[in-house]
XYZ file of C-alpha atoms in Angstrom:
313
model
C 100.352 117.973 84.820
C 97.379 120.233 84.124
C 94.910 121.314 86.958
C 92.296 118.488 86.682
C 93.862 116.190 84.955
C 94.193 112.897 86.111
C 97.678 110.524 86.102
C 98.177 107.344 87.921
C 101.945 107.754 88.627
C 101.390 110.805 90.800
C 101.347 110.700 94.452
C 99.454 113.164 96.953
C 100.948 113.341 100.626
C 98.572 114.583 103.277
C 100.220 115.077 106.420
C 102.659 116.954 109.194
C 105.118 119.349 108.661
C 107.789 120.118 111.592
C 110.684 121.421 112.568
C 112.725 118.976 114.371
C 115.220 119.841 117.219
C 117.525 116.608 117.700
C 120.161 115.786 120.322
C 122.680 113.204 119.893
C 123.478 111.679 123.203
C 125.121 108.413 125.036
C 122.102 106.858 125.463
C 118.338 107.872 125.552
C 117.248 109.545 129.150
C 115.043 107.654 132.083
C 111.981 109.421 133.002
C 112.954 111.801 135.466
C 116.529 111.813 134.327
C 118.797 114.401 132.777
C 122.010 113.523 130.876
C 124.455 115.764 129.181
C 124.348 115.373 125.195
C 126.939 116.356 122.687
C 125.797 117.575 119.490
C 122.766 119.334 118.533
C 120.787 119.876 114.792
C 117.883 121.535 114.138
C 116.130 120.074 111.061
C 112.837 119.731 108.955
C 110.867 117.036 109.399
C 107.122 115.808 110.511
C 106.485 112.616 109.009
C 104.420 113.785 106.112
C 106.718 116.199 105.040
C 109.929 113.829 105.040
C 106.930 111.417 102.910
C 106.990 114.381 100.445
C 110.237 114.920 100.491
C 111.522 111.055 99.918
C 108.935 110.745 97.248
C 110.803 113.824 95.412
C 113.885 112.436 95.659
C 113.454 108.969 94.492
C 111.966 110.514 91.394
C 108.209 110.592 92.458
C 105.537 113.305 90.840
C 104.294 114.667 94.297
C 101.658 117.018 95.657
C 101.457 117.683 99.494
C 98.782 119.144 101.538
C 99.845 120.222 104.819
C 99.336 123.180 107.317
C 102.284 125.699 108.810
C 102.645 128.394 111.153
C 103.238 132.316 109.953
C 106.215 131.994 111.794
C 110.161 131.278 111.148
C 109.863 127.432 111.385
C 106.890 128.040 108.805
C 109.048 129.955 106.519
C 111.950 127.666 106.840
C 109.842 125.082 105.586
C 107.943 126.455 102.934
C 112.016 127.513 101.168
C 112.939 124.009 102.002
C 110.193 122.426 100.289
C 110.355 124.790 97.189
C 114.674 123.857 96.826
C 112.882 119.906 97.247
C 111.157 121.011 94.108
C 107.476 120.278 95.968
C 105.076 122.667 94.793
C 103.681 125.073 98.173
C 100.580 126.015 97.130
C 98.568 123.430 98.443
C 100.350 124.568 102.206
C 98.319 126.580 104.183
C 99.855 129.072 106.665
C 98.077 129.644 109.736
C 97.767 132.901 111.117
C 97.019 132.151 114.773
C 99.077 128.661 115.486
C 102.777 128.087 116.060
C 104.177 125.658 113.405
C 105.196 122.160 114.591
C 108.207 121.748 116.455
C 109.851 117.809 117.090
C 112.344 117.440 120.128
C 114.250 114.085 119.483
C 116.873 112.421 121.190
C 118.996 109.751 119.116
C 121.447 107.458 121.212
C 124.382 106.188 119.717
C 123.124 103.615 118.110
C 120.875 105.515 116.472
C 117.761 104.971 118.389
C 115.538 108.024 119.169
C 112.700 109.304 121.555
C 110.549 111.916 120.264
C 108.324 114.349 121.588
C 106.209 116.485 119.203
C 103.956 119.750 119.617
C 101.851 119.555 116.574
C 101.101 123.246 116.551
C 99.693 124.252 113.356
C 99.483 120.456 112.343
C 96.940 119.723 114.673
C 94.448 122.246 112.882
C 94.489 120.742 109.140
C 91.251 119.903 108.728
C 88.521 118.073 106.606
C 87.648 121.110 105.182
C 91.315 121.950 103.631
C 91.395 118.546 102.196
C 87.988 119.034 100.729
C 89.764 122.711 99.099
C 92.539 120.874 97.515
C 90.299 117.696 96.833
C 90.998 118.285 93.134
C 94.456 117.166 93.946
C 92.810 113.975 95.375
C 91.609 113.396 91.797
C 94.309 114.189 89.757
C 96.570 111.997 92.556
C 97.172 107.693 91.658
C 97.940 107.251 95.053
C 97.173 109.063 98.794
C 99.884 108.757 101.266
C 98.668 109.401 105.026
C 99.957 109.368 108.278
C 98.363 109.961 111.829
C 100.419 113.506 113.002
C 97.266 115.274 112.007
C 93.758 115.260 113.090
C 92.009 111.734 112.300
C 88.838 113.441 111.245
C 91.026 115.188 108.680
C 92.168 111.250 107.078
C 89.383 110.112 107.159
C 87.732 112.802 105.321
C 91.120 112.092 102.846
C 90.252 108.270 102.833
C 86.977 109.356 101.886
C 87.347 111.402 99.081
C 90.147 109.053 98.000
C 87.680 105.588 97.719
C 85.019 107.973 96.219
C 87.487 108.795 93.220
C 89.014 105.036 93.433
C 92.690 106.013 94.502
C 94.829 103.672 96.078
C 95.053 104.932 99.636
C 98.040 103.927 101.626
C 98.185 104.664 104.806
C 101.619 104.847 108.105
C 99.849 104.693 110.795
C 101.805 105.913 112.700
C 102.043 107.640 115.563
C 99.920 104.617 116.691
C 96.403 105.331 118.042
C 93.108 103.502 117.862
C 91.546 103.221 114.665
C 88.151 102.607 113.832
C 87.408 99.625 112.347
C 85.564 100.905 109.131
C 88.856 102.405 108.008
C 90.903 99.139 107.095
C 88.433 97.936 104.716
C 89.516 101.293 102.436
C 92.943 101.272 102.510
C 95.182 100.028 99.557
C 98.073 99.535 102.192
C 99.278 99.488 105.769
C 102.598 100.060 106.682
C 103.022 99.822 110.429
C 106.627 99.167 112.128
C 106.450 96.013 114.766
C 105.076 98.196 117.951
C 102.011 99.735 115.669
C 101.351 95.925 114.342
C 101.137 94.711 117.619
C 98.383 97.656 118.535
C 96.335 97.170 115.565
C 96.265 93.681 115.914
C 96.372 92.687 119.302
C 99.680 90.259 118.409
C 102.996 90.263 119.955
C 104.955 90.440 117.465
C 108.354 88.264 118.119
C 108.782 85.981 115.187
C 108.074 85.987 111.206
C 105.211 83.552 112.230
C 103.996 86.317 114.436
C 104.235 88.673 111.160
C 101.933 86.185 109.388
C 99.060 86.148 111.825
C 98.992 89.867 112.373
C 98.935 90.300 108.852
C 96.034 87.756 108.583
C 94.229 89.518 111.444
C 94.574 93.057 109.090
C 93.491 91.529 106.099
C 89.701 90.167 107.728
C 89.772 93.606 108.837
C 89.603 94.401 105.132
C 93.252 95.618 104.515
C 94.329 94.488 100.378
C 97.906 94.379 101.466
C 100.242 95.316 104.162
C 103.169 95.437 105.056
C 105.342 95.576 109.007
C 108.542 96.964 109.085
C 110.921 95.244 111.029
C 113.791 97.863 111.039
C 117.379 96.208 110.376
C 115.205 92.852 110.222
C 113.624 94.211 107.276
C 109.886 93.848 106.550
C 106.975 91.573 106.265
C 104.504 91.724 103.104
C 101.265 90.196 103.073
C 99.838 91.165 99.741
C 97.896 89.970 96.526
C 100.532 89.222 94.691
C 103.666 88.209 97.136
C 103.882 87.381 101.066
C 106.808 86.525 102.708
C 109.878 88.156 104.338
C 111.992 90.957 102.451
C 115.534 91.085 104.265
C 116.887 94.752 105.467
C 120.326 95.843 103.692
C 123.019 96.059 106.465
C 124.256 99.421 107.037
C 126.083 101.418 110.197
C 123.332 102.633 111.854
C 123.076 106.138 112.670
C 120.389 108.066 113.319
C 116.749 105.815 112.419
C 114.345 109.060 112.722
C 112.553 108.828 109.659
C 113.663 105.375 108.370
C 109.958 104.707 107.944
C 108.926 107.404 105.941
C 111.540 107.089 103.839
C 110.494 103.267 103.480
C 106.715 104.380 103.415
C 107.495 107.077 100.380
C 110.005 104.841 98.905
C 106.773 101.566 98.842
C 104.489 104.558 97.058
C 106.956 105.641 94.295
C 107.751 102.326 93.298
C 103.938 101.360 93.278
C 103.348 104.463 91.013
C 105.820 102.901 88.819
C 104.037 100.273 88.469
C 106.281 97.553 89.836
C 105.287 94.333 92.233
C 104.587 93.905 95.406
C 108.002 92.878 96.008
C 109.620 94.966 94.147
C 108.130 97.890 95.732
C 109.399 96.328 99.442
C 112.902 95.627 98.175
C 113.639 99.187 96.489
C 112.230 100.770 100.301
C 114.078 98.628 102.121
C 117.620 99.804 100.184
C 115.854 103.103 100.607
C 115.551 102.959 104.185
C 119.328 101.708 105.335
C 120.401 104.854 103.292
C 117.978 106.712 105.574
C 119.090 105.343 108.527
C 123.327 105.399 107.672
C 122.981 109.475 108.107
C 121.965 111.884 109.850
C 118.605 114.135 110.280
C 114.937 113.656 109.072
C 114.460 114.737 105.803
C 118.108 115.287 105.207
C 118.757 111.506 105.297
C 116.238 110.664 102.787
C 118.264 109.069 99.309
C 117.786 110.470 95.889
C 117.363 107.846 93.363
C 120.637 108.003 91.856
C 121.851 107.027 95.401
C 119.904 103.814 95.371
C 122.327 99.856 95.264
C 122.131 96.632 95.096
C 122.328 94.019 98.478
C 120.565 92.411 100.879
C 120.590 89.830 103.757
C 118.197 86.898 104.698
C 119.018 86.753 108.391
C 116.120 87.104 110.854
């Protein structure tokens, strides 16, 4: 695609970048407890890079704007991305900050805890987006998440309404929003927990599902949609609501299930398929993701992508 020019099908990340340092153990630690583990990986990841790097690999055109230390981690990443086939020039590398670094702990039934110093991450600002906002122009849809400053997405949302993108945004980690920010989003995708915070609903039931999606979409929200992990997902949208059932798979390690299932939604969106469509290719997506190991590394390419399903709740 030529600088400037503008294609629907393409999809801009704007996000994190890390380097994550996992330990599989028995079972996830108490506070104040320490437990011996028994393997240990060291692997990129920050949830808008494994975005970028899912949307490569099920076949999506992808830009990503994101910020790195001038350190090893930040080298690491920047050859990583370039074997992904993601184009690095849009990644800054800071000269002062440390890059970001994950420390995650994954039981064995591949649940995780995760602790993250966003180094370098923490300093991408509204003025980088507005550097690269030709990218936001030439982009059909803006993928965010919430690992970097919210000044920074909001400046993203911003330019992204101005040039009428479809803005979808993982909010995720959860944190308080403000209000106006719904009302110019394309997309949610929270899992249950970030639902409930958003919302105000316990989420326990599909009925539960419905009325926290009805509470996002007064906010303003056109469509979203809750993940429900190996229950699947939830879809509130303009052209299909209802429940989407998970595929089963041996769990074992559910790190970045979601941004695989996040990227996975965007790609099939630029592709113009449906609403449900879009929620059934993520959700084969994301048992890949979540049968295998690592962040990134997990994340299927599309010739890896089946058939099956499951309507249990």
């Amino acid at each position: 695609m030529k600088e400037g020019q503008n294609d629907s099908t393409s999809i801009l990340v704007i996000g994190s970048s890390n380097t994550d340092m996992v330990i599989k153990s028995n079972r996830i630690p108490l506070p104040g407890e320490t437990i011996l583990g028994y393997d240990f990986f060291m692997n990129p990841g920050g949830k808008g890079a494994n975005q970028a790097v899912a949307v490569a690999r099920l076949g999506g055109k992808i830009d990503f704007i994101a910020r790195v230390g001038s350190d090893i981690f930040g080298e690491q990443t920047l050859a990583h991305l370039k074997r992904e086939g993601i184009h690095t020039r849009t990644i800054i590398t800071d000269p002062v900050h440390a890059s970001g670094v994950a420390l995650i702990t994954v039981d064995e039934a591949g649940e995780n805890s995760i602790v993250v110093a966003s180094g370098a991450n923490a300093f991408l600002s509204p003025s980088d987006v507005i550097h690269h906002k030709n990218k936001i122009t030439e982009a059909g849809i803006i993928l965010l998440q919430l690992e970097i400053p919210l000044e920074t997405v909001l400046e993203a949302i911003k330019l992204a309404r101005a040039h009428h993108k479809k803005v979808i945004l993982n909010p995720a980690p959860a944190c308080s929003l403000p209000e106006e920010i719904f009302k110019e989003l394309f997309l949610v995708t929270p899992n249950r927990l970030e639902a409930e915070m958003l919302t105000g609903i316990k989420i326990e039931s599909l009925s539960d599902c419905e009325h926290a999606a009805q509470i996002f979409k007064a906010k303003g929200v056109h469509n979203s949609i809750i993940t429900l992990g190996d229950r699947g997902a939830y879809v509130n949208s303009k052209t299909f609501t209802g429940h989407v059932p998970s595929v089963k798979v041996q769990a074992a390690d559910s790190t970045a299930a979601g941004d695989v299932f996040t990227a996975a939604v965007a790609v099939a969106l630029a592709e113009d398929q449906s609403m449900e469509e879009a929620v059934q290719f993520a959700t084969k997506a994301a048992a890949i993701a979540v049968s295998r190991q690592g962040a990134q590394a997990s994340a299927p390419y599309r010739w890896e992508m089946g058939e099956g399903g499951s309507d249990e709740w």
